[in-house]
CSV table of C-alpha atoms (C1' of nucleotides) in Angstrom, one decimal:
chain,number,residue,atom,x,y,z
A,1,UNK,CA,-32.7,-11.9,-2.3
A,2,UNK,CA,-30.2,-13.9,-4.4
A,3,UNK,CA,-28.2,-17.2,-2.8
A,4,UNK,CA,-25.0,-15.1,-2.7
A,5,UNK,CA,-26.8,-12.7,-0.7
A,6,UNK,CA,-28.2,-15.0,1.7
A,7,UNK,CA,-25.2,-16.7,2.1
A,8,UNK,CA,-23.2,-13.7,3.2
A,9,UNK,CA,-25.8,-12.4,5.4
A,10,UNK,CA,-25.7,-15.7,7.2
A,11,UNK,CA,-21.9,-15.6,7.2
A,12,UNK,CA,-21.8,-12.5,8.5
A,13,UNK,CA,-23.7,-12.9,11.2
A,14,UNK,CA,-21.2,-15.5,12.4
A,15,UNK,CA,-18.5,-13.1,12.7
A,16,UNK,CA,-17.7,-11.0,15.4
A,17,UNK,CA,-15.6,-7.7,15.8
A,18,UNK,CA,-15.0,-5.7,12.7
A,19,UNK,CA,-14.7,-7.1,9.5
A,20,UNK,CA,-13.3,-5.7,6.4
A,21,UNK,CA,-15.0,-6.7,3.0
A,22,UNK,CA,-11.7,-9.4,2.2
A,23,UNK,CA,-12.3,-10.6,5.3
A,24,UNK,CA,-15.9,-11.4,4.5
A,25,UNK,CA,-14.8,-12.3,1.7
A,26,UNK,CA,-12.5,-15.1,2.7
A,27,UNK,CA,-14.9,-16.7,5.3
A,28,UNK,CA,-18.0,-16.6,2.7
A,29,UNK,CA,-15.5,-18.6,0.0
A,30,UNK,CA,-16.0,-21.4,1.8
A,31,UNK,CA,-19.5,-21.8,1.2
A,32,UNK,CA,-19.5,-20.3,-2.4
A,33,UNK,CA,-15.7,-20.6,-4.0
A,34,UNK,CA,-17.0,-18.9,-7.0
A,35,UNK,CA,-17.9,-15.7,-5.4
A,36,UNK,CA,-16.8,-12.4,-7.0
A,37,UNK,CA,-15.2,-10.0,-3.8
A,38,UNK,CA,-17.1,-7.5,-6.1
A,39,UNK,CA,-20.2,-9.2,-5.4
A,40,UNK,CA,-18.9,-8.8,-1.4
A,41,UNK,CA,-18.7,-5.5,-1.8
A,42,UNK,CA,-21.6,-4.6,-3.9
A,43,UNK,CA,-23.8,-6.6,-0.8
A,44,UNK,CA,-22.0,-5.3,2.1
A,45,UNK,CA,-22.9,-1.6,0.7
A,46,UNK,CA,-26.5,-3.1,-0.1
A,47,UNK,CA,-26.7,-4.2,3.6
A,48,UNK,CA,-25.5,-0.8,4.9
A,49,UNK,CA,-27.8,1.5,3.1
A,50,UNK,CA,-30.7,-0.2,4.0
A,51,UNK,CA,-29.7,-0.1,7.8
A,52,UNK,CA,-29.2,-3.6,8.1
A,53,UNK,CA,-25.3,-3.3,8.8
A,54,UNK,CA,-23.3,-0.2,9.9
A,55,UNK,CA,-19.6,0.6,9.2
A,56,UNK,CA,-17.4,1.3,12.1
A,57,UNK,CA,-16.6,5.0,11.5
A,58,UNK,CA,-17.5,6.7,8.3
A,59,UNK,CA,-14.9,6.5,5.4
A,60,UNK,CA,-14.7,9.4,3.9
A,61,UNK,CA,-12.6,8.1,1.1
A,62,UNK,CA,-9.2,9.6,1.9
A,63,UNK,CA,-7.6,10.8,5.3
A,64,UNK,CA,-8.9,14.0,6.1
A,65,UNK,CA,-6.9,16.5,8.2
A,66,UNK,CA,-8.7,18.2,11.1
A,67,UNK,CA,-7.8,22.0,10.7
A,68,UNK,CA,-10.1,23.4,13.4
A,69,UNK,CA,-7.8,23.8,16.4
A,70,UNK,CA,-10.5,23.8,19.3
A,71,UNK,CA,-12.3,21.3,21.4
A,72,UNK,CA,-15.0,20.0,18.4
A,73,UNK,CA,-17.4,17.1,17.3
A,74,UNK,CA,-18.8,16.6,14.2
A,75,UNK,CA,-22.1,16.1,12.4
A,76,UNK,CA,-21.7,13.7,9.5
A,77,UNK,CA,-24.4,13.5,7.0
A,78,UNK,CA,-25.4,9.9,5.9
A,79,UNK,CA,-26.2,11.2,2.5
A,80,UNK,CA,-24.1,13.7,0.9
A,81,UNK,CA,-21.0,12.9,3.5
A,82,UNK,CA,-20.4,16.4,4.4
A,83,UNK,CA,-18.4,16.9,7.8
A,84,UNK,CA,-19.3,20.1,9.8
A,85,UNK,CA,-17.6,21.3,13.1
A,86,UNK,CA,-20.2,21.6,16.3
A,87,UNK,CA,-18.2,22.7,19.4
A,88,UNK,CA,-17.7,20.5,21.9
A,89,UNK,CA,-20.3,22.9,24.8
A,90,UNK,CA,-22.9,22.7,22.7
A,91,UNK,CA,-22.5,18.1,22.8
A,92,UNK,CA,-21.8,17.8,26.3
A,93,UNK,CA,-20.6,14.4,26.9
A,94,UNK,CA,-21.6,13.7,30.5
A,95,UNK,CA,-17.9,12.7,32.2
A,96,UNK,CA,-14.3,11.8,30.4
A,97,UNK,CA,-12.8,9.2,32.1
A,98,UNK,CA,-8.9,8.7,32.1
A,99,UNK,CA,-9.1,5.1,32.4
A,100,UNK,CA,-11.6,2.8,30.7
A,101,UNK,CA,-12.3,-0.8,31.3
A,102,UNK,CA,-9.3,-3.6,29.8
A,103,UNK,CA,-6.7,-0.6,30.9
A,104,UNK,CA,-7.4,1.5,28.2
A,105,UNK,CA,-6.1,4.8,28.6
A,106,UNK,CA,-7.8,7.5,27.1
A,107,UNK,CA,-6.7,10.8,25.2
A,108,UNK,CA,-9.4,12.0,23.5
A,109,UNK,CA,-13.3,11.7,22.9
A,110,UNK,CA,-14.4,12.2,19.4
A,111,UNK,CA,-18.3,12.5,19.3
A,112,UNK,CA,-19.4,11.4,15.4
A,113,UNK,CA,-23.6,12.3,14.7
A,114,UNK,CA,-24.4,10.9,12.0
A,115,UNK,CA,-28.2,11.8,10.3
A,116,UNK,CA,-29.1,14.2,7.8
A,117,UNK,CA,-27.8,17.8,6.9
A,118,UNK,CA,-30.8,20.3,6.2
A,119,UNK,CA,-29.8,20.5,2.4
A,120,UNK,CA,-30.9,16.4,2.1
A,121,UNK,CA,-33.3,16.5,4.2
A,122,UNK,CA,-34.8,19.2,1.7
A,123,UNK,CA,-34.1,17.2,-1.0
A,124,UNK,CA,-35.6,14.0,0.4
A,125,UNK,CA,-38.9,15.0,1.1
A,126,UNK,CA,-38.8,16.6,-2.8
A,127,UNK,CA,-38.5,13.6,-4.2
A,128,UNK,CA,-41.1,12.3,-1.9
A,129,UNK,CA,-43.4,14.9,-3.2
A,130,UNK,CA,-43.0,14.1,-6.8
B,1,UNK,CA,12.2,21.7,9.9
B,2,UNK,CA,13.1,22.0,5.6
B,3,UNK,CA,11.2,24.5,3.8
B,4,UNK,CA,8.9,22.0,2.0
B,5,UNK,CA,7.8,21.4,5.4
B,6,UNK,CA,7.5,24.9,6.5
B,7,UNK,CA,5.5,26.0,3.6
B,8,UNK,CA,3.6,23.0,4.5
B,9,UNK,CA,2.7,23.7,8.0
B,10,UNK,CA,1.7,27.7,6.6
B,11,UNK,CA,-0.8,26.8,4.2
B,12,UNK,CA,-2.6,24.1,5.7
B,13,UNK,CA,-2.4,26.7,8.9
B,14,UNK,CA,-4.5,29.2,6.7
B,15,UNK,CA,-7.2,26.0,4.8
B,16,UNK,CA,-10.5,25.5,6.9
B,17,UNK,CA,-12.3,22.4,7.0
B,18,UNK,CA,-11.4,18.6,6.3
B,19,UNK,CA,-8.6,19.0,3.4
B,20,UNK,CA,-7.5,15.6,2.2
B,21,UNK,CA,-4.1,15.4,1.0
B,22,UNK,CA,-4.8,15.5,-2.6
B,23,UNK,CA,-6.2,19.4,-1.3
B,24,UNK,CA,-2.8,19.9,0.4
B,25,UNK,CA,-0.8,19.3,-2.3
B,26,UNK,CA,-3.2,21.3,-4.7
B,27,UNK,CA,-2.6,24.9,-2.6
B,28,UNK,CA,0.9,24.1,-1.6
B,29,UNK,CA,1.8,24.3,-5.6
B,30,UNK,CA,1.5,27.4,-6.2
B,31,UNK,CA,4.0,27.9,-3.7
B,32,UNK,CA,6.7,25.2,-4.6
B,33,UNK,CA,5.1,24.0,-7.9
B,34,UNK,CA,7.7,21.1,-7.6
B,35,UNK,CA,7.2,19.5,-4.7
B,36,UNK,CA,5.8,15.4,-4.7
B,37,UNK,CA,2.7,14.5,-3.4
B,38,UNK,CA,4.9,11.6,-1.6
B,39,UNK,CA,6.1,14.7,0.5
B,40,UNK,CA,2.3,16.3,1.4
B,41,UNK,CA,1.5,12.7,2.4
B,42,UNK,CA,5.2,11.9,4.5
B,43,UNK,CA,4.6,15.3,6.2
B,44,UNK,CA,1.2,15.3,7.2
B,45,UNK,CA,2.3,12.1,8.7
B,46,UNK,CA,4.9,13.7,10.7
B,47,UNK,CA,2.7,16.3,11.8
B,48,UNK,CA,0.2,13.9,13.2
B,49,UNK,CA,2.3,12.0,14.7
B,50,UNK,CA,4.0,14.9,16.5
B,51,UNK,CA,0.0,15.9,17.5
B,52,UNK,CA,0.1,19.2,15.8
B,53,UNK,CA,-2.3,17.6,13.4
B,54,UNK,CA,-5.2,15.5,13.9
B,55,UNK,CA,-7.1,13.5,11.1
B,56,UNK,CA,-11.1,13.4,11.1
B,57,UNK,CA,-11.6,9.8,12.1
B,58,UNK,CA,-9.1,6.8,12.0
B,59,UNK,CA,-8.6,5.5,8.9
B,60,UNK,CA,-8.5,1.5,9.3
B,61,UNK,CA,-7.2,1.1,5.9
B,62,UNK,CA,-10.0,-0.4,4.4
B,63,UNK,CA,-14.2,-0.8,5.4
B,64,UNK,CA,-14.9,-2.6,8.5
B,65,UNK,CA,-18.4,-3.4,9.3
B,66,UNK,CA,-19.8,-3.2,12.8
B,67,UNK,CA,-21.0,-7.1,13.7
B,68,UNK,CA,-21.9,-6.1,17.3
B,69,UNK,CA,-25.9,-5.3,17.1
B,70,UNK,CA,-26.9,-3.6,20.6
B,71,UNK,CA,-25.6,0.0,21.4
B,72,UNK,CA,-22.1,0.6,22.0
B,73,UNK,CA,-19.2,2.6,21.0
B,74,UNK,CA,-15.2,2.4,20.3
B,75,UNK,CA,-12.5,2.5,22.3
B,76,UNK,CA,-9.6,2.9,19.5
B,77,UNK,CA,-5.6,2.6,20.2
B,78,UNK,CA,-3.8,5.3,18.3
B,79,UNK,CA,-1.0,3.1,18.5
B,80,UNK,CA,-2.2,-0.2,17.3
B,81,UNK,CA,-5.2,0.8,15.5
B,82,UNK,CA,-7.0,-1.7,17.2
B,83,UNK,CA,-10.9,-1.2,18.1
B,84,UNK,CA,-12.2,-2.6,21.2
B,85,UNK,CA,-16.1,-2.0,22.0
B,86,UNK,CA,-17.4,-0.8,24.9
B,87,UNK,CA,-21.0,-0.7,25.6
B,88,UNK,CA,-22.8,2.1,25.8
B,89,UNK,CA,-23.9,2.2,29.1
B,90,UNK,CA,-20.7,2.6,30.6
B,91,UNK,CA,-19.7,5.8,28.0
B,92,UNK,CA,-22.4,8.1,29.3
B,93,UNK,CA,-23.1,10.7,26.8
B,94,UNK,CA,-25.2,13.8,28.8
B,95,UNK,CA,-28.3,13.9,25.6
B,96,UNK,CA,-28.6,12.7,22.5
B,97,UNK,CA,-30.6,15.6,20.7
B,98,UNK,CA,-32.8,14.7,17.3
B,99,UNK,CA,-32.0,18.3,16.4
B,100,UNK,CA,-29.0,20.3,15.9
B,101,UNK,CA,-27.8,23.8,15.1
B,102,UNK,CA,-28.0,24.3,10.8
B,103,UNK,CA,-31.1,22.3,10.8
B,104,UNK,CA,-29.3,19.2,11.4
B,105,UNK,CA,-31.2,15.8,11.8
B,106,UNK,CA,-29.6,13.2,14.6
B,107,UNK,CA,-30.0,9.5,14.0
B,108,UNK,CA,-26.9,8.3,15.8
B,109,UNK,CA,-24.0,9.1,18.2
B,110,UNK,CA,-21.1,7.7,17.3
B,111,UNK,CA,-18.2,8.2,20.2
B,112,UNK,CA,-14.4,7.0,19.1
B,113,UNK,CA,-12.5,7.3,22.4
B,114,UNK,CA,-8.6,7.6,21.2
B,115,UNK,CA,-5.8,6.3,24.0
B,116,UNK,CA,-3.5,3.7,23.9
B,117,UNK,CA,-4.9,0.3,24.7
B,118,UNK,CA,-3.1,-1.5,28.0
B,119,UNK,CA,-0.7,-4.0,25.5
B,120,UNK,CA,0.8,-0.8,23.8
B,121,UNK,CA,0.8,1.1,27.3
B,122,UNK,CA,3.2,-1.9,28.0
B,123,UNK,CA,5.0,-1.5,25.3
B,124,UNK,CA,6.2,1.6,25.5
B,125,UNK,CA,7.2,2.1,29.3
B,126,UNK,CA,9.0,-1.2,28.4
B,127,UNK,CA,10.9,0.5,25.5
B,128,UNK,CA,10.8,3.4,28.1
B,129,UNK,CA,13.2,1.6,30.5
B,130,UNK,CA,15.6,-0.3,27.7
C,1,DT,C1',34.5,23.4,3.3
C,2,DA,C1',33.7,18.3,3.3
C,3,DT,C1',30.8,14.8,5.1
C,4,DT,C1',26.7,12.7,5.9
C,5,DG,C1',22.1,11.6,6.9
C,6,DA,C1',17.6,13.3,6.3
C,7,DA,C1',14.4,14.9,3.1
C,8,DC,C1',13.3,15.6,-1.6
C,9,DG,C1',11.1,14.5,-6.4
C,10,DA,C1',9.9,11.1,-9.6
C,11,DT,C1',7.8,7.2,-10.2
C,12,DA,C1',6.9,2.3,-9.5
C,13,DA,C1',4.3,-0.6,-6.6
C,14,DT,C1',0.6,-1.9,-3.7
C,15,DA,C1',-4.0,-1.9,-1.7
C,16,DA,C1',-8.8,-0.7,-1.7
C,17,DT,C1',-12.6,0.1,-4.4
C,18,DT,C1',-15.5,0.8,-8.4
C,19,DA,C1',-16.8,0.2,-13.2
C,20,DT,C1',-17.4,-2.6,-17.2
C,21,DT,C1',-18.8,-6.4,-19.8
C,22,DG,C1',-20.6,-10.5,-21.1
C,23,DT,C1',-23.2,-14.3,-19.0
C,24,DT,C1',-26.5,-16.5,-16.0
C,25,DT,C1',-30.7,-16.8,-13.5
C,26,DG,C1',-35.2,-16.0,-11.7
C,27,DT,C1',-39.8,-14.0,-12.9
C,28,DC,C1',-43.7,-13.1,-15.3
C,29,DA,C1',-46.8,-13.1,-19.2
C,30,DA,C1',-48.1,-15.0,-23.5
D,1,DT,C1',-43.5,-24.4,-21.4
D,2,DT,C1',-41.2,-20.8,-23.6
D,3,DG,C1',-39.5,-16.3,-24.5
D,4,DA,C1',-38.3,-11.7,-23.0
D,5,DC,C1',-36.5,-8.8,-19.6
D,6,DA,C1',-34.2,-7.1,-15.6
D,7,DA,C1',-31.4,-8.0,-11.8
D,8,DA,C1',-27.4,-10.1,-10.2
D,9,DC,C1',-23.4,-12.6,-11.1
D,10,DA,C1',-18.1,-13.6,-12.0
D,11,DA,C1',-14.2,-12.0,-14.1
D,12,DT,C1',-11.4,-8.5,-14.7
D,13,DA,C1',-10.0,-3.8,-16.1
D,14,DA,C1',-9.8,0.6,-14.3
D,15,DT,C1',-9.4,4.0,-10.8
D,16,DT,C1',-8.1,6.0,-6.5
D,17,DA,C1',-5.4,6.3,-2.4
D,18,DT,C1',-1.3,5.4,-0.3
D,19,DT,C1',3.3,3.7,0.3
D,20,DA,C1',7.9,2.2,-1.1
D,21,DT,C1',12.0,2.7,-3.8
D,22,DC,C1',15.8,5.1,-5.6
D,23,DG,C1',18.9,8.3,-7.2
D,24,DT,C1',19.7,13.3,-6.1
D,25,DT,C1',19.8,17.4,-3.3
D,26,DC,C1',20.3,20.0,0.7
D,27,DA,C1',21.3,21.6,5.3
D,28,DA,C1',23.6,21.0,9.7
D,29,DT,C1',27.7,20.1,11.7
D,30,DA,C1',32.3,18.4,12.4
DNA sequence: TATTGAACGATAATAATTATTGTTTGTCAA
DNA sequence: TTGACAAACAATAATTATTATCGTTCAATA
């Protein structure tokens, strides 16, 4: 645990909503002008992998068109980032509303799991083994 | 409707999964090996924006890290792109099963609702009347 | 058929992220 | 304490994804 790290842990914690890593960045210059937004970056993934933080919805690096034409959800693994298609019947989300508190009008649900696809699962408990 | 576009819309009609637009443009060569990737991308645009596409999960342009620690999920304007969070208890989702068809490990359920938030509802029925 | 605006291809520009490199710093053992 | 080593750092180059620009082409229509 290094000052910078501290120091944007703290500063994080301040912040409310949903932050991008320049935004981070900005606010955390106050305290150390010097910082790298490199070093923001390398933390922020630090922080995320070992479950401290959580990104808002997965990046998958590029936009991804959605080619299955029926009601789905989808099971993201945390690992290897793969995106399979589970029907909707088999996640049953309990109701749908229309309207949603603030007068938000809903149009669609998307249902994200994220965990851990069987393959790295498998591969996980190999390393562990060895 | 030009015939980039058409060949467009016929060969992402016959790609499974999550293509990215890189993929796109890599099977729609052999059809018109001349066509721009500035076209793949301005299409797929169109074609989301018309619905007859979706994307996977909203790109916000860049990272954003979840600041909000206790359980909740998103209530995300397709318009504005902003997120709003809405806690969990009011987004009832019927289980939340560990395990999942293909062997697949739960840790977390993610729920993106996609509407139009009430400022962009505004908006529109104001640009409706003009 | 001539006009004209939308769409195209090529490519420059921008934005987001990651990799590289040389330097600094903290830790541990001699 | 000092010396060696590894991790982390800042600076910045490089890469990747996406969008904007611009001159040209094409297709609908007047």
């Amino acid at each position: 645990m290094t000052h910078q790290r501290q120091v944007l842990y703290e500063a994080m914690q301040k912040m409310h909503g949903h932050p991008s890593p320049e935004d981070v960045y900005l606010r955390v210059r106050r305290r150390i002008p010097s910082i790298s937004l490199a070093t923001v970056y390398k933390n922020i993934h630090l922080f995320i992998e070992s479950g401290i933080l959580r990104e808002v919805s997965l990046h998958h690096g590029s936009l991804r068109v959605e080619m299955n034409a029926h009601a789905h959800h989808h099971l993201i693994c945390v690992v290897c980032k793969s995106i399979t298609d589970i029907d909707e019947a088999v996640l049953p989300l309990a109701a749908k509303p229309k309207h949603l508190p603030g007068g938000f009008r809903a149009e669609r649900y998307a249902v994200d799991v994220l965990g851990r696809c069987q393959a790295c699962q498998k591969e996980e408990s190999a390393q562990k083994a060895s």
